[in-house]
Coordinates of C-alpha atoms in Angstrom, one line a residue:
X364 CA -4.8 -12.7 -8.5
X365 CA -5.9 -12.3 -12.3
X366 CA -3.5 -8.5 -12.3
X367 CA -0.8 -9.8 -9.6
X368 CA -0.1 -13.0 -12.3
X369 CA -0.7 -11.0 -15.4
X370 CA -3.4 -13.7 -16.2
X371 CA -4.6 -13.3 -19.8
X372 CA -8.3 -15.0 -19.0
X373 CA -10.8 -16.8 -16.8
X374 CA -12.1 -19.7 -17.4
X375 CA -15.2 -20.6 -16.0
X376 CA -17.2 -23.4 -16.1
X377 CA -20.3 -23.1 -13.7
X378 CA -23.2 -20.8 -13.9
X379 CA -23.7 -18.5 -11.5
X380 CA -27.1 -20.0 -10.3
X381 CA -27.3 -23.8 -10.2
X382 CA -30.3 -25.8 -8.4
X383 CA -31.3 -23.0 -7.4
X384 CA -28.4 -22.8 -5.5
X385 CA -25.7 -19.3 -5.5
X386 CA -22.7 -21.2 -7.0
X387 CA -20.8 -18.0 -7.6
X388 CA -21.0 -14.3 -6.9
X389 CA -21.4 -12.0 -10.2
X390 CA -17.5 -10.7 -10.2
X391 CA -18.0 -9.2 -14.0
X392 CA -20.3 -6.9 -15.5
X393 CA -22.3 -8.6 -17.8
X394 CA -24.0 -5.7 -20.2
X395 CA -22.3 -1.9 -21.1
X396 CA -24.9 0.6 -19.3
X397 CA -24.9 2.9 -16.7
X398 CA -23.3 2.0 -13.1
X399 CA -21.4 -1.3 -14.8
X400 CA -18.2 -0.4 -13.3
X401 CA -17.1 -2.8 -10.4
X402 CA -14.8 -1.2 -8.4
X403 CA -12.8 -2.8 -5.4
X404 CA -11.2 -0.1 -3.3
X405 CA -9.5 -2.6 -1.1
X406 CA -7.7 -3.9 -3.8
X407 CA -7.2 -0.9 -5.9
X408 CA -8.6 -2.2 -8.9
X409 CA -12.0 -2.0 -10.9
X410 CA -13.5 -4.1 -14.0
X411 CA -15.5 -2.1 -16.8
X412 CA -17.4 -4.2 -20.0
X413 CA -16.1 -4.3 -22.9
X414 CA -17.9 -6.5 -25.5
X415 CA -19.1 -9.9 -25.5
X416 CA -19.9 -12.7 -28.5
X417 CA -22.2 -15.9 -27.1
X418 CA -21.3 -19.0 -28.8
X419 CA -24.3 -20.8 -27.6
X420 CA -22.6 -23.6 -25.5
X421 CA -20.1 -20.6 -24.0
X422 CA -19.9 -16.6 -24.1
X423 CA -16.9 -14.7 -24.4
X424 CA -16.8 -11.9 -22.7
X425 CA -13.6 -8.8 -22.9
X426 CA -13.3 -7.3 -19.5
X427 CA -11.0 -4.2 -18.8
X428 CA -9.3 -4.2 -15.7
X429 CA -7.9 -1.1 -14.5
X430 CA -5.5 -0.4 -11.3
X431 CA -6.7 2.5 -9.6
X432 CA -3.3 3.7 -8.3
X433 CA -1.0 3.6 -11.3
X434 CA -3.8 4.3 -13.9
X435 CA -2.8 1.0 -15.7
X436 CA -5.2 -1.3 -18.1
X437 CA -5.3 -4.3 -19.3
X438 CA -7.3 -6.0 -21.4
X439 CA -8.4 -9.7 -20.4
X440 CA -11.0 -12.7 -21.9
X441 CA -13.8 -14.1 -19.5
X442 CA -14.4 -17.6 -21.2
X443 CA -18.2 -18.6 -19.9
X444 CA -18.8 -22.0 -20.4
X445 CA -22.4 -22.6 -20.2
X446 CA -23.1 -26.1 -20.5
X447 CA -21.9 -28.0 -17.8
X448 CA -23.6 -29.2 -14.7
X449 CA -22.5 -29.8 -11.1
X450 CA -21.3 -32.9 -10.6
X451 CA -21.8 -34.2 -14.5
X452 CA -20.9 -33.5 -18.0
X453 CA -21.2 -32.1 -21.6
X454 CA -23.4 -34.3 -23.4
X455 CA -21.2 -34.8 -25.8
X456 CA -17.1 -34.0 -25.9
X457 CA -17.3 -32.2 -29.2
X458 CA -18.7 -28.7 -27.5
X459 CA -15.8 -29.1 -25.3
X460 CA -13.1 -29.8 -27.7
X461 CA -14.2 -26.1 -29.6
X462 CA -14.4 -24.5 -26.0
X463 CA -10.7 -25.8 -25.4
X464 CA -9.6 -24.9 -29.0
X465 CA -10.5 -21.5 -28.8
X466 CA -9.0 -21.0 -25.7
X467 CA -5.6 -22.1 -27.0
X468 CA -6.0 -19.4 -30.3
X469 CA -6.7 -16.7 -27.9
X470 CA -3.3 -16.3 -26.8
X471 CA -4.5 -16.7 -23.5
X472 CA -1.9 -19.6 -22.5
X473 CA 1.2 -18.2 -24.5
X474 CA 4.3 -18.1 -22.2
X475 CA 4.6 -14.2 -22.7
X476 CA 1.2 -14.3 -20.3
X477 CA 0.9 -15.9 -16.8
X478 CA -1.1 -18.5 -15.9
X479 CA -5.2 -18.8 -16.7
X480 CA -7.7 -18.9 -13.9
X481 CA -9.7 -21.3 -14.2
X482 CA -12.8 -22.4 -11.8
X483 CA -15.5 -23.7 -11.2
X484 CA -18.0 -23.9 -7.9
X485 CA -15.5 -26.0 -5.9
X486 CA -12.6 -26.0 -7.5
X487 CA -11.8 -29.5 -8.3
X488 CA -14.6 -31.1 -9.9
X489 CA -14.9 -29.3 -13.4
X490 CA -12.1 -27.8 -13.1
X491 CA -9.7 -30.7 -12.9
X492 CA -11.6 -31.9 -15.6
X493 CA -10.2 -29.4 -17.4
X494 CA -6.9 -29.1 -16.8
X495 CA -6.6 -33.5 -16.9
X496 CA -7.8 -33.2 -20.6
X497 CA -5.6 -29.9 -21.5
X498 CA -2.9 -31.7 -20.1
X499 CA -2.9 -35.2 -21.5
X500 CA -3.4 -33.6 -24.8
X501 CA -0.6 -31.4 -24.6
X502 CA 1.6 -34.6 -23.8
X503 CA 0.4 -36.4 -26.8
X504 CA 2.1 -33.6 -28.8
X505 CA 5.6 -35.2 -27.3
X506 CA 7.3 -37.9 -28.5
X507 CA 6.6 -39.6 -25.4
X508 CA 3.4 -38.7 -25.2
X509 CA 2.6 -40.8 -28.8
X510 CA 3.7 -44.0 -27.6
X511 CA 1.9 -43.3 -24.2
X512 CA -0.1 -41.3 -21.9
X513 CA -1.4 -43.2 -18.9
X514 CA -4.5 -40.9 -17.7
X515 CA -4.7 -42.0 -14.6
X516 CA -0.9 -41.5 -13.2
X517 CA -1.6 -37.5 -15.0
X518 CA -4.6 -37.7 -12.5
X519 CA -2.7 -39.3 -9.6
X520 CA 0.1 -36.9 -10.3
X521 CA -1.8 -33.4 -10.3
X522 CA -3.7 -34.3 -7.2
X523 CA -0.6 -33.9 -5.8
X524 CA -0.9 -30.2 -6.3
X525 CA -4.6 -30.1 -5.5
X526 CA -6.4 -33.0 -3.8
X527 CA -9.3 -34.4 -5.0
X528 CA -9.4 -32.9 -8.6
X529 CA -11.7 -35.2 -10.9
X530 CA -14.5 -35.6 -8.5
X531 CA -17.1 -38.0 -9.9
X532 CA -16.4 -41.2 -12.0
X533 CA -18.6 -39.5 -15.1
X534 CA -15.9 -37.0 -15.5
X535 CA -13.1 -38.9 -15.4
X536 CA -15.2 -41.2 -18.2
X537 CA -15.4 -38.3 -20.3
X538 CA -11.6 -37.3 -20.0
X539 CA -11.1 -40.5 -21.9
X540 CA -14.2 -39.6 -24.1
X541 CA -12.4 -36.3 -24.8
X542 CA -8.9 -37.8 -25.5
X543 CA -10.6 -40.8 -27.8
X544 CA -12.2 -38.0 -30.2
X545 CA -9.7 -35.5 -29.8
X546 CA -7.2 -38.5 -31.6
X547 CA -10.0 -39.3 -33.9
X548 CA -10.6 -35.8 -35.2
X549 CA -9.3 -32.5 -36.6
X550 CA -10.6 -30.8 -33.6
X551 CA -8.2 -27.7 -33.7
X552 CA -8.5 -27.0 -37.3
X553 CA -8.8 -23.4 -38.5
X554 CA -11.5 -23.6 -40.5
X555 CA -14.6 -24.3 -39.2
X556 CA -16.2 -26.6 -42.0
X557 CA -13.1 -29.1 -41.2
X558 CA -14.6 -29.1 -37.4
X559 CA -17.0 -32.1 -36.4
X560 CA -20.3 -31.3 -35.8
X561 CA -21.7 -30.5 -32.3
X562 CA -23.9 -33.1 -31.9
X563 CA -20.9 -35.9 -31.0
X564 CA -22.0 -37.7 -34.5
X565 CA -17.9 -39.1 -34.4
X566 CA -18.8 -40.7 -31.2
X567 CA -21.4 -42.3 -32.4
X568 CA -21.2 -42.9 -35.9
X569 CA -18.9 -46.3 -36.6
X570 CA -20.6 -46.6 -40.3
X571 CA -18.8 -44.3 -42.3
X572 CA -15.8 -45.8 -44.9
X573 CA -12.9 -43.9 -42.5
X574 CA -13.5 -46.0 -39.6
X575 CA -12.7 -49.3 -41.0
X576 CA -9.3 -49.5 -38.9
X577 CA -9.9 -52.0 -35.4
X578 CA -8.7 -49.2 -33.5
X579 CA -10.2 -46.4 -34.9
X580 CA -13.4 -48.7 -34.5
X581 CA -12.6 -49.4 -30.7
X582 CA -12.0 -45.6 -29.8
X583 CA -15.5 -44.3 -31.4
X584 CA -17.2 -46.4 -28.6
X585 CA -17.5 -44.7 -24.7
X586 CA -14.7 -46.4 -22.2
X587 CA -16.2 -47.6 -19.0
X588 CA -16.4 -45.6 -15.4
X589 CA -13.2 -45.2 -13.5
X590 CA -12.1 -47.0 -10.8
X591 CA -13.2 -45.8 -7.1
X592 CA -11.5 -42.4 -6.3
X593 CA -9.4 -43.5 -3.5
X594 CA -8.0 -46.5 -6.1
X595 CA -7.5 -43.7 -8.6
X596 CA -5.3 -42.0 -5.6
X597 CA -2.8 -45.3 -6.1
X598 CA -0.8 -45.8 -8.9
X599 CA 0.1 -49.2 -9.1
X600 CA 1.8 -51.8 -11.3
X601 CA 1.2 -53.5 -14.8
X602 CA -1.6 -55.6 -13.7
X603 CA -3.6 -52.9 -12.4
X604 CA -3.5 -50.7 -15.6
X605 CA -5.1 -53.7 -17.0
X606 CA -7.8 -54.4 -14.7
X607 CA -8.5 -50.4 -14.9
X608 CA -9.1 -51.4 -18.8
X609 CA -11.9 -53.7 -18.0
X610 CA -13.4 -51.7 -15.5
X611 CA -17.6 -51.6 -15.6
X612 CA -19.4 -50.0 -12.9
X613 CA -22.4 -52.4 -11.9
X614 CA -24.6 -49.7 -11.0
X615 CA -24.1 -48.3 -14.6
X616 CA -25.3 -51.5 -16.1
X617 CA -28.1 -52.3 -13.9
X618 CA -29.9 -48.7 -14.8
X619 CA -29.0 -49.0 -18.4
X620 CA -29.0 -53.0 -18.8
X621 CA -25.8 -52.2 -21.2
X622 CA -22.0 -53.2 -20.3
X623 CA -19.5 -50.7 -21.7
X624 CA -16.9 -52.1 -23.8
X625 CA -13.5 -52.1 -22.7
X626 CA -11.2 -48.7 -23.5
X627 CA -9.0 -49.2 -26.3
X628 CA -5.4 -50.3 -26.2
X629 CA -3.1 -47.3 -26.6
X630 CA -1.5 -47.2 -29.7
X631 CA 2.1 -48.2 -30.1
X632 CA 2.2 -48.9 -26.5
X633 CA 5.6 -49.1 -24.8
X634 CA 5.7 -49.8 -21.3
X635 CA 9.4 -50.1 -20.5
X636 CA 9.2 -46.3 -19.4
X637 CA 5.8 -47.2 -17.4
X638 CA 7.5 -50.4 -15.8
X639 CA 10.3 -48.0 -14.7
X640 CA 7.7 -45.9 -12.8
X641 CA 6.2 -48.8 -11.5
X642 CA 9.4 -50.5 -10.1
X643 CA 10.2 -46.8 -8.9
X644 CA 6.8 -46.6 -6.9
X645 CA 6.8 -49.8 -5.3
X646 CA 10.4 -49.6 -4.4
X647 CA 8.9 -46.5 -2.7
X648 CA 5.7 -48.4 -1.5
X649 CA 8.0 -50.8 0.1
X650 CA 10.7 -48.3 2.4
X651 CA 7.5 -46.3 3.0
X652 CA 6.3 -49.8 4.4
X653 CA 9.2 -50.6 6.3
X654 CA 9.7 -47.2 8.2
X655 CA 6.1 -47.5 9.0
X656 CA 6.5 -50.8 10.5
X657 CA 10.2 -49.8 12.2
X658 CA 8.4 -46.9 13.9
X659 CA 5.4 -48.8 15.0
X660 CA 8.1 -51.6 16.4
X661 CA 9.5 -48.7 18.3
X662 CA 6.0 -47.9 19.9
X663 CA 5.5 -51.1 20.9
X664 CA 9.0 -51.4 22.7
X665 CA 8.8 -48.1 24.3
X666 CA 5.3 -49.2 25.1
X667 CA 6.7 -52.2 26.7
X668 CA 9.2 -50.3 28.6
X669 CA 6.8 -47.8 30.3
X670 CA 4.4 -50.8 31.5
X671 CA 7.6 -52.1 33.2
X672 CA 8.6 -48.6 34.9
X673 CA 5.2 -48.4 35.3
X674 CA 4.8 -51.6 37.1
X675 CA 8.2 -51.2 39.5
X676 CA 7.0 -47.7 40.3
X677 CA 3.7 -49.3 42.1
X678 CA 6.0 -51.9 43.8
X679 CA 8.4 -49.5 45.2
X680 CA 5.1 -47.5 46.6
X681 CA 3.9 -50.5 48.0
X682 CA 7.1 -51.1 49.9
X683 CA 7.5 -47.8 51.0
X684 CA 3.4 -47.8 52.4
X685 CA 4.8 -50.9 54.0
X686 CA 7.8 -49.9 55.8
X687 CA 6.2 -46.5 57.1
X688 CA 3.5 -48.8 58.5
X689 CA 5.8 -50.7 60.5
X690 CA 8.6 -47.9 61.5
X691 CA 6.1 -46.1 63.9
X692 CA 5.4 -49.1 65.9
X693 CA 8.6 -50.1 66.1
X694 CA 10.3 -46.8 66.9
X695 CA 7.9 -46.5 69.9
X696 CA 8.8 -50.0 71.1
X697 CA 12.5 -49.0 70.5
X698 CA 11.8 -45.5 72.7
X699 CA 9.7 -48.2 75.7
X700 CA 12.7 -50.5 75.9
X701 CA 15.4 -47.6 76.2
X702 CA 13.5 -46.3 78.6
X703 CA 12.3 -49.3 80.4
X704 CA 16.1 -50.0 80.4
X705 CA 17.4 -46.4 81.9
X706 CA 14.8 -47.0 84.4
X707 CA 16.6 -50.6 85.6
X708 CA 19.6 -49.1 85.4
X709 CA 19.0 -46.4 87.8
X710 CA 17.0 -48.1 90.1
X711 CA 20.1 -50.5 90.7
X712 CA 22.4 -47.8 90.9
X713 CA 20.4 -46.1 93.6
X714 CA 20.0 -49.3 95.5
X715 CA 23.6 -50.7 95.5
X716 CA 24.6 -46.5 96.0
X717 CA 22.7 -47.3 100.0
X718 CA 24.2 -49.8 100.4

């Protein structure tokens, strides 16, 4: 897939042992010694080690790929991210934000390449992950995307293409984590002393003179949990966007005996373009709802009409079992009197034939 889409790099974001559990076979050589040559004959291609820089959190790795027909290489990045567990994620969003950010100067999503891989152990979890936060922050760069991004339809929208991405309600949590410090930070600056520091200090530190703004002050804390994933599969109107705001998950509180605060508003918010949407969905919602109705109506007629056919079909049997129990006796009745008849008939012919 990675040589048939002239993919630049892989991103991956499980280890290859988790829980003691294998998450994922060992596709790449890992070290430059003898015998680290992969080779797939049934695909005609092989993967050789190039070199490899570990950035703590992640490792980059530069594989050469090599078709064994044609003698063509190419070069391509293995992105490693190391700090992410099943069904959870980074501590902090900061780690992340670097991981993505170095991605992007790669090259490795320029149009001149195809598409990244990227994965994970399922598919979905992580990886959606992922892509939701790449995504939303790419629309931000818009001029659409400063007056609004609306996580959730992204969500709702790209599980259209794969179901179930986003699996747990932490990761959608730290989407919105992401998003919050990704506005609040220079976090694809060049130079590395502009970067925040790795230990999520902008999350966590309101104290300092630049956060003296109500908004700024509002996006340093953590949003709350998601709604349930099959909600999340529904996008709905105005009011729900703003019950999603308040959202707290009780179990949440009851281990940690803390509520979250509320997300922040988005800033400059215009929903006429949302409203739109919604109008457009429900109109939707509503002729998916009356088909659905019309068709069940249509059951239930036809239903109607086979109990009838149905119920004439026994009655027709029941008439025919009841005139094949009467023809029998009365045919041989019928036969008796004919014959009882010829018998008069010729016994009076005889005697007035004497006569």
């Amino acid at each position: 897939m990675v040589w048939e889409q002239s993919s630049k790099a892989i991103v991956m974001l499980n280890k290859v042992i988790e829980k003691k559990k294998l998450k994922c076979h060992q596709y790449w050589p890992k070290k430059k010694k003898d015998n680290d040559k992969f080779v797939w004959n049934d695909v005609g291609l092989s993967v050789e080690f190039v070199s490899k820089i570990n950035h703590g959190f992640y490792a980059l790795s530069v594989l050469k790929l090599n078709d064994l027909d044609s003698g063509e290489s190419r070069e391509i990045y293995h992105f490693h991210y190391t700090d992410w567990p099943d069904f959870g994620v980074p501590k902090t969003p900061t780690p992340f934000l670097r991981f993505l950010r170095d991605v992007r100067r790669s090259g490795s999503l320029d149009p001149s390449h195809g598409p990244i891989v990227i994965h994970c152990s399922a598919g979905i979890g992580r990886s959606g992950t992922f892509c939701l936060i790449d995504t939303c922050l790419i629309k931000m760069n818009t001029p659409e995307g400063l007056n609004y991004v609306h996580i959730r339809t992204l969500l709702a929208e790209m599980r259209k293409c794969r179901l179930g991405l986003v699996q747990a309600p932490e990761q959608l949590r730290f989407v919105y984590q992401s998003v919050i410090e990704a506005l609040d930070s220079n976090w694809e600056a060049e130079n590395e002393d502009n970067l925040p520091s790795l230990d999520g200090s902008l999350l966590n530190n309101i104290s300092g003179s630049d956060c003296e703004s109500s908004d700024s002050e509002l996006s340093s804390e953590a949003p709350p949990l998601p709604p349930p994933r099959m909600e999340s599969l529904r996008q709905q109107d105005e009011n729900d966007y703003d019950d999603e705001e308040s959202l707290v998950s009780e179990s949440d509180s009851d281990e940690n005996g803390l509520n979250p605060p509320p997300l922040p508003p988005p800033r400059d918010l215009d929903l006429s373009k949302s409203n739109d949407r919604m109008d457009t969905t429900n109109t939707k919602d509503e002729r998916n709802k009356n088909k659905i109705e019309e068709e069940a109506e249509k059951i239930k007629i036809m239903a109607d009409k086979l109990k009838i056919m149905k119920r004439k079909q026994i009655e027709q049997e029941k008439w025919e079992q009841i005139k094949r129990s009467w023809f029998y006796p009365l045919r041989n009745i019928g036969i008796g009197i004919l014959a009882l008849s010829g018998g008069v008939m010729i016994v009076a012919y005889l005697m007035n034939y004497k006569k």
